[in-house]
Amino acid sequence: REIQCTISKDGGLTWEFHSTIEDNFNTAIELGYSIEDAKKAIASESRIGFFEPHFGIINDKLTVMYADDFTTMLTNPRGSVGLNYETQYIVSRTYNEESQTWENRKVILDGTKEKTVGNITDFSRDGMPVFDRLSDGTYVLVVEGTYRRTWCK
C-alpha cells in the first residue's frame, strides 16, 4: 500500500526511516480523490498498490520509478475492476532536498492505452522499471513487458 524510503548513515549497518514516497491515501488526495474513493479502490482488489521501486539520479535529482496499479483502480480508466487491474502505470517522482518531499509525480508508461507491437494490439501491465544514464548523457529505461491480449477488452 506504500513505498517507504530508509537511509543508512553507517555504510548500511543500520537503517532508519527517511520518508514515504507513495501511499494509497495521499495519492488519492493528490489526484483529487477522497479517502473513501481510495478505500473503495482497495476494497475492489486487495492486491493493488505500488511495487518494484528503483532509485537513480536523473538531471542531478534523486529519482524513483515504480509500478502503480492502485491509480488505475482509483481512477477507473477502463470502466471495469477486472480490466483496470489488468493494466498499470510506471510512475516517477523526484526528491526535493529543500522541502524534503517526493514531488513531480509523472506517469512514464500508461498501461491503460493500447499499444500495437507487430500485429498484436494490447494493454500493458509493465513493471520493474530500471533506468540508468548512458555515457552520451541520454537515459535508458528497461521494463518488464507484460501485454494483455485484445480479448481482455
Coordinates of N, CA and C in Angstrom, one line a residue:
R1 N 0.8 -1.2 0.0 CA 0.0 0.0 0.0 C 0.8 1.3 0.0
E2 N 2.2 1.1 0.2 CA 3.0 2.3 0.2 C 4.5 1.9 -0.1
I3 N 5.2 2.9 -0.5 CA 6.7 2.7 -0.7 C 7.3 3.7 0.3
Q4 N 8.2 3.2 1.1 CA 8.9 4.0 2.1 C 10.4 4.0 1.7
C5 N 11.1 5.0 2.1 CA 12.5 5.2 1.9 C 13.2 5.2 3.3
T6 N 14.2 4.4 3.4 CA 15.0 4.4 4.6 C 16.4 4.8 4.2
I7 N 17.2 5.3 5.2 CA 18.6 5.8 4.9 C 19.5 5.2 6.0
S8 N 20.7 4.9 5.5 CA 21.8 4.5 6.4 C 22.9 5.5 6.4
K9 N 23.3 5.8 7.6 CA 24.4 6.8 7.8 C 25.7 6.1 8.2
D10 N 25.7 4.7 8.2 CA 26.9 4.0 8.7 C 27.3 2.9 7.7
G11 N 27.1 3.1 6.5 CA 27.6 2.2 5.5 C 26.7 1.0 5.3
G12 N 25.4 1.1 5.7 CA 24.5 0.0 5.6 C 24.3 -0.9 6.8
L13 N 25.0 -0.6 7.9 CA 24.9 -1.4 9.1 C 23.5 -1.3 9.7
T14 N 23.0 -0.1 9.8 CA 21.7 0.2 10.3 C 20.9 1.1 9.3
W15 N 19.6 1.1 9.4 CA 18.7 1.8 8.6 C 17.7 2.5 9.4
E16 N 17.3 3.8 9.0 CA 16.3 4.5 9.7 C 15.3 5.1 8.7
F17 N 14.0 5.2 9.1 CA 13.0 5.8 8.2 C 13.4 7.2 7.7
H18 N 13.3 7.4 6.5 CA 13.6 8.7 5.9 C 12.3 9.4 5.4
S19 N 11.5 8.7 4.6 CA 10.3 9.4 4.0 C 9.4 8.3 3.4
T20 N 8.1 8.7 3.2 CA 7.2 7.9 2.5 C 7.1 8.5 1.1
I21 N 7.4 7.6 0.1 CA 7.4 8.1 -1.3 C 6.0 8.1 -1.9
E22 N 5.2 7.1 -1.6 CA 3.9 6.9 -2.2 C 3.1 6.1 -1.2
D23 N 1.8 6.5 -1.1 CA 0.8 5.7 -0.3 C -0.6 5.9 -0.9
N24 N -1.4 4.9 -0.7 CA -2.7 5.0 -1.3 C -3.5 6.2 -1.0
F25 N -3.6 6.6 0.3 CA -4.4 7.7 0.7 C -3.9 9.0 0.2
N26 N -2.6 9.3 0.4 CA -2.1 10.6 -0.1 C -2.1 10.7 -1.6
T27 N -1.9 9.6 -2.3 CA -2.0 9.6 -3.7 C -3.4 10.0 -4.2
A28 N -4.4 9.4 -3.5 CA -5.8 9.7 -3.9 C -6.1 11.2 -3.7
I29 N -5.6 11.7 -2.6 CA -5.9 13.1 -2.3 C -5.1 14.0 -3.3
E30 N -3.9 13.6 -3.6 CA -3.1 14.4 -4.6 C -3.7 14.4 -6.0
L31 N -4.4 13.3 -6.3 CA -5.0 13.2 -7.6 C -6.5 13.8 -7.6
G32 N -6.9 14.3 -6.5 CA -8.2 15.0 -6.4 C -9.3 14.0 -6.0
Y33 N -9.0 12.9 -5.4 CA -10.0 11.9 -4.9 C -10.0 12.0 -3.4
S34 N -10.9 11.3 -2.8 CA -11.1 11.2 -1.4 C -10.5 10.0 -0.8
I35 N -10.5 10.0 0.6 CA -10.1 8.8 1.3 C -11.1 7.6 1.0
E36 N -12.3 8.0 0.9 CA -13.4 7.0 0.7 C -13.2 6.4 -0.7
D37 N -12.8 7.2 -1.7 CA -12.5 6.7 -3.0 C -11.4 5.7 -3.0
A38 N -10.3 6.0 -2.2 CA -9.2 5.1 -2.1 C -9.6 3.8 -1.4
K39 N -10.5 3.9 -0.4 CA -10.9 2.7 0.3 C -11.8 1.8 -0.6
K40 N -12.6 2.5 -1.5 CA -13.4 1.7 -2.5 C -12.5 1.0 -3.5
A41 N -11.4 1.7 -3.9 CA -10.5 1.0 -4.9 C -9.8 -0.2 -4.2
I42 N -9.4 0.0 -3.0 CA -8.7 -1.1 -2.3 C -9.7 -2.3 -2.1
A43 N -10.9 -1.9 -1.7 CA -11.9 -3.0 -1.5 C -12.2 -3.8 -2.8
S44 N -12.1 -3.1 -3.9 CA -12.4 -3.8 -5.2 C -11.3 -4.8 -5.6
E45 N -10.1 -4.6 -5.1 CA -9.0 -5.5 -5.4 C -7.9 -5.3 -4.3
S46 N -7.8 -6.3 -3.5 CA -6.9 -6.2 -2.3 C -5.4 -6.2 -2.6
R47 N -5.0 -6.6 -3.7 CA -3.6 -6.7 -4.1 C -3.0 -5.4 -4.6
I48 N -3.8 -4.4 -4.8 CA -3.3 -3.2 -5.5 C -2.3 -2.4 -4.6
G49 N -1.5 -1.6 -5.3 CA -0.6 -0.8 -4.6 C 0.6 -0.3 -5.5
F50 N 1.7 -0.2 -4.9 CA 2.9 0.4 -5.6 C 4.0 -0.6 -5.4
F51 N 4.8 -1.0 -6.5 CA 5.7 -2.1 -6.4 C 7.0 -1.8 -7.2
E52 N 8.0 -2.5 -6.8 CA 9.2 -2.6 -7.6 C 9.9 -1.3 -7.8
P53 N 10.2 -0.5 -6.7 CA 10.9 0.8 -6.9 C 12.3 0.6 -7.3
H54 N 12.8 1.6 -8.1 CA 14.2 1.7 -8.5 C 14.7 3.1 -8.4
F55 N 15.8 3.3 -7.7 CA 16.3 4.7 -7.5 C 17.5 5.0 -8.4
G56 N 17.7 6.2 -8.7 CA 18.8 6.7 -9.5 C 18.8 8.2 -9.6
I57 N 19.8 8.7 -10.2 CA 19.9 10.2 -10.4 C 19.6 10.5 -11.8
I58 N 18.6 11.4 -12.0 CA 18.3 12.0 -13.3 C 18.3 13.5 -13.2
N59 N 19.1 14.1 -14.1 CA 19.3 15.5 -14.1 C 19.6 16.1 -12.7
D60 N 20.6 15.4 -12.0 CA 21.1 15.7 -10.7 C 20.0 15.7 -9.6
K61 N 18.9 15.0 -9.8 CA 17.9 14.8 -8.8 C 17.7 13.3 -8.5
L62 N 17.6 13.0 -7.2 CA 17.2 11.6 -6.8 C 15.9 11.3 -7.4
T63 N 15.8 10.3 -8.1 CA 14.5 9.9 -8.8 C 14.2 8.5 -8.5
V64 N 12.9 8.2 -8.3 CA 12.5 6.8 -8.1 C 11.4 6.5 -9.2
M65 N 11.4 5.3 -9.7 CA 10.4 4.9 -10.6 C 9.9 3.6 -10.0
Y66 N 8.6 3.3 -10.3 CA 7.9 2.2 -9.7 C 6.6 1.8 -10.5
A67 N 6.1 0.6 -10.3 CA 4.9 0.2 -10.9 C 3.7 0.6 -10.0
D68 N 2.6 1.1 -10.6 CA 1.5 1.6 -9.8 C 0.2 1.0 -10.4
D69 N -0.4 0.1 -9.7 CA -1.7 -0.4 -10.2 C -2.9 0.1 -9.3
F70 N -2.5 0.8 -8.3 CA -3.6 1.5 -7.4 C -4.3 2.5 -8.2
T71 N -3.6 3.4 -8.9 CA -4.2 4.5 -9.6 C -5.2 4.1 -10.6
T72 N -4.9 3.0 -11.4 CA -5.9 2.6 -12.4 C -7.2 2.1 -11.7
M73 N -7.1 1.6 -10.5 CA -8.3 1.1 -9.8 C -9.0 2.3 -9.2
L74 N -8.3 3.4 -8.8 CA -8.9 4.6 -8.3 C -9.6 5.4 -9.3
T75 N -8.9 5.6 -10.5 CA -9.5 6.5 -11.5 C -10.4 5.8 -12.5
N76 N -10.4 4.5 -12.5 CA -11.3 3.7 -13.3 C -11.2 4.0 -14.8
P77 N -10.0 4.1 -15.4 CA -10.0 4.5 -16.8 C -10.6 3.5 -17.8
R78 N -10.7 2.2 -17.4 CA -11.2 1.2 -18.3 C -12.6 0.8 -18.0
G79 N -13.2 1.3 -16.9 CA -14.6 1.1 -16.6 C -14.9 -0.2 -16.0
S80 N -13.9 -1.0 -15.6 CA -14.2 -2.3 -15.1 C -13.1 -2.7 -14.1
V81 N -13.4 -3.2 -12.9 CA -12.4 -3.7 -12.0 C -11.4 -4.6 -12.6
G82 N -11.9 -5.6 -13.3 CA -11.0 -6.6 -13.9 C -10.1 -6.0 -14.9
L83 N -10.7 -5.2 -15.8 CA -9.8 -4.6 -16.8 C -8.9 -3.6 -16.3
N84 N -9.3 -2.8 -15.3 CA -8.4 -1.8 -14.6 C -7.2 -2.6 -14.0
Y85 N -7.5 -3.7 -13.3 CA -6.4 -4.4 -12.7 C -5.4 -5.1 -13.7
E86 N -5.9 -5.3 -14.9 CA -5.0 -5.8 -15.9 C -4.0 -4.8 -16.5
T87 N -4.1 -3.6 -16.0 CA -3.1 -2.6 -16.5 C -2.5 -1.9 -15.3
Q88 N -1.4 -1.2 -15.6 CA -0.8 -0.4 -14.5 C 0.1 0.7 -15.2
Y89 N 0.5 1.6 -14.3 CA 1.4 2.7 -14.8 C 2.8 2.4 -14.3
I90 N 3.8 3.0 -15.0 CA 5.1 3.2 -14.4 C 5.2 4.7 -14.1
V91 N 5.5 5.0 -12.9 CA 5.5 6.3 -12.4 C 6.9 6.7 -11.9
S92 N 7.2 8.0 -12.0 CA 8.4 8.5 -11.4 C 8.1 9.7 -10.5
R93 N 9.0 9.9 -9.5 CA 8.9 11.0 -8.6 C 10.4 11.4 -8.4
T94 N 10.6 12.7 -8.1 CA 11.9 13.2 -7.7 C 11.8 13.8 -6.3
Y95 N 13.0 13.7 -5.7 CA 13.1 14.1 -4.3 C 13.6 15.6 -4.2
N96 N 12.8 16.4 -3.5 CA 13.2 17.8 -3.3 C 13.9 17.9 -2.0
E97 N 15.2 18.1 -2.0 CA 16.0 18.2 -0.8 C 15.6 19.3 0.1
E98 N 15.3 20.5 -0.5 CA 14.9 21.6 0.3 C 13.7 21.4 1.1
S99 N 12.6 20.9 0.5 CA 11.3 20.7 1.2 C 11.3 19.3 1.8
Q100 N 12.2 18.4 1.4 CA 12.3 17.0 1.9 C 11.0 16.3 1.6
T101 N 10.6 16.5 0.3 CA 9.3 15.8 -0.1 C 9.6 15.2 -1.5
W102 N 8.8 14.1 -1.8 CA 8.8 13.5 -3.1 C 7.8 14.2 -4.0
E103 N 8.2 14.7 -5.1 CA 7.4 15.6 -5.9 C 7.3 15.1 -7.4
N104 N 6.6 15.9 -8.2 CA 6.6 15.7 -9.6 C 6.2 14.3 -10.0
R105 N 5.1 13.9 -9.5 CA 4.5 12.5 -9.9 C 4.2 12.6 -11.4
K106 N 4.8 11.7 -12.1 CA 4.7 11.7 -13.6 C 4.5 10.2 -14.0
V107 N 3.5 10.0 -14.9 CA 3.3 8.7 -15.5 C 4.2 8.6 -16.6
I108 N 5.1 7.6 -16.6 CA 6.2 7.4 -17.6 C 5.6 6.5 -18.7
L109 N 4.9 5.4 -18.3 CA 4.3 4.5 -19.2 C 2.9 4.3 -18.7
D110 N 1.9 4.4 -19.6 CA 0.5 4.3 -19.3 C -0.1 3.0 -19.9
G111 N -0.2 2.0 -19.0 CA -0.7 0.7 -19.5 C -2.2 0.7 -19.8
T112 N -2.9 1.8 -19.6 CA -4.3 1.8 -20.0 C -4.6 2.1 -21.4
K113 N -3.5 2.6 -22.1 CA -3.6 2.9 -23.5 C -3.1 1.7 -24.4
E114 N -3.9 1.4 -25.4 CA -3.5 0.3 -26.3 C -2.1 0.6 -27.0
K115 N -1.3 -0.4 -27.1 CA -0.1 -0.3 -27.9 C -0.1 -1.4 -28.9
T116 N 0.4 -1.1 -30.1 CA 0.5 -2.2 -31.1 C 1.9 -2.6 -31.3
V117 N 2.2 -3.9 -31.2 CA 3.5 -4.4 -31.4 C 3.3 -5.5 -32.4
G118 N 3.9 -5.3 -33.6 CA 3.7 -6.2 -34.7 C 2.2 -6.2 -35.1
N119 N 1.6 -7.4 -35.1 CA 0.1 -7.4 -35.4 C -0.7 -7.6 -34.2
I120 N -0.2 -7.4 -33.0 CA -0.9 -7.6 -31.7 C -1.1 -6.2 -31.1
T121 N -2.4 -5.9 -30.7 CA -2.7 -4.7 -30.0 C -3.1 -5.1 -28.6
D122 N -2.4 -4.6 -27.6 CA -2.6 -5.0 -26.2 C -2.6 -3.8 -25.3
F123 N -3.1 -4.0 -24.1 CA -2.9 -3.1 -23.0 C -1.7 -3.7 -22.2
S124 N -1.1 -2.9 -21.4 CA 0.1 -3.4 -20.7 C 0.1 -3.4 -19.2
R125 N 0.8 -4.2 -18.6 CA 1.0 -4.2 -17.2 C 2.5 -4.2 -16.9
D126 N 3.2 -3.3 -17.6 CA 4.6 -3.2 -17.5 C 5.0 -3.0 -16.0
G127 N 6.2 -3.6 -15.7 CA 6.6 -3.5 -14.3 C 8.1 -3.4 -14.2
M128 N 8.6 -3.4 -13.0 CA 10.1 -3.5 -12.7 C 10.9 -2.5 -13.5
P129 N 10.6 -1.2 -13.4 CA 11.4 -0.2 -14.1 C 12.8 -0.1 -13.6
V130 N 13.8 -0.1 -14.5 CA 15.2 0.1 -14.1 C 15.7 1.1 -15.2
F131 N 16.4 2.1 -14.7 CA 16.9 3.2 -15.6 C 18.4 3.5 -15.2
D132 N 19.1 4.1 -16.2 CA 20.4 4.5 -16.0 C 20.8 5.5 -17.0
R133 N 21.9 6.2 -16.8 CA 22.4 7.2 -17.7 C 23.5 6.6 -18.5
L134 N 23.4 6.8 -19.8 CA 24.4 6.3 -20.8 C 25.6 7.3 -20.8
S135 N 26.7 6.9 -21.4 CA 27.9 7.7 -21.5 C 27.7 9.0 -22.3
D136 N 26.7 9.0 -23.2 CA 26.5 10.2 -24.0 C 25.5 11.1 -23.4
G137 N 25.0 10.8 -22.1 CA 24.1 11.7 -21.4 C 22.6 11.4 -21.5
T138 N 22.3 10.5 -22.4 CA 20.9 10.1 -22.6 C 20.6 9.0 -21.5
Y139 N 19.3 8.8 -21.3 CA 18.9 7.8 -20.3 C 18.2 6.6 -21.0
V140 N 18.3 5.5 -20.4 CA 17.7 4.3 -20.9 C 16.8 3.8 -19.7
L141 N 15.6 3.3 -20.1 CA 14.6 2.7 -19.2 C 14.3 1.3 -19.7
V142 N 14.4 0.3 -18.9 CA 14.0 -1.1 -19.2 C 12.9 -1.5 -18.3
V143 N 11.8 -2.1 -18.8 CA 10.7 -2.5 -18.0 C 10.4 -4.0 -18.4
E144 N 9.8 -4.7 -17.4 CA 9.3 -6.0 -17.7 C 8.0 -5.8 -18.5
G145 N 7.9 -6.2 -19.7 CA 6.7 -6.0 -20.5 C 5.8 -7.2 -20.4
T146 N 4.6 -6.9 -19.9 CA 3.5 -7.9 -19.8 C 2.3 -7.3 -20.5
Y147 N 2.1 -7.8 -21.7 CA 1.0 -7.3 -22.5 C -0.3 -8.2 -22.4
R148 N -1.4 -7.6 -22.4 CA -2.7 -8.3 -22.3 C -3.3 -8.3 -23.7
R149 N -3.7 -9.5 -24.1 CA -4.2 -9.7 -25.4 C -5.6 -8.9 -25.6
T150 N -5.9 -8.7 -26.8 CA -7.1 -7.9 -27.1 C -8.4 -8.5 -26.6
W151 N -8.4 -9.8 -26.3 CA -9.6 -10.4 -25.7 C -9.9 -9.9 -24.3
C152 N -9.0 -9.2 -23.7 CA -9.2 -8.6 -22.4 C -10.1 -7.4 -22.4
K153 N -10.4 -6.8 -23.6 CA -11.1 -5.6 -23.7 C -12.5 -5.7 -23.1

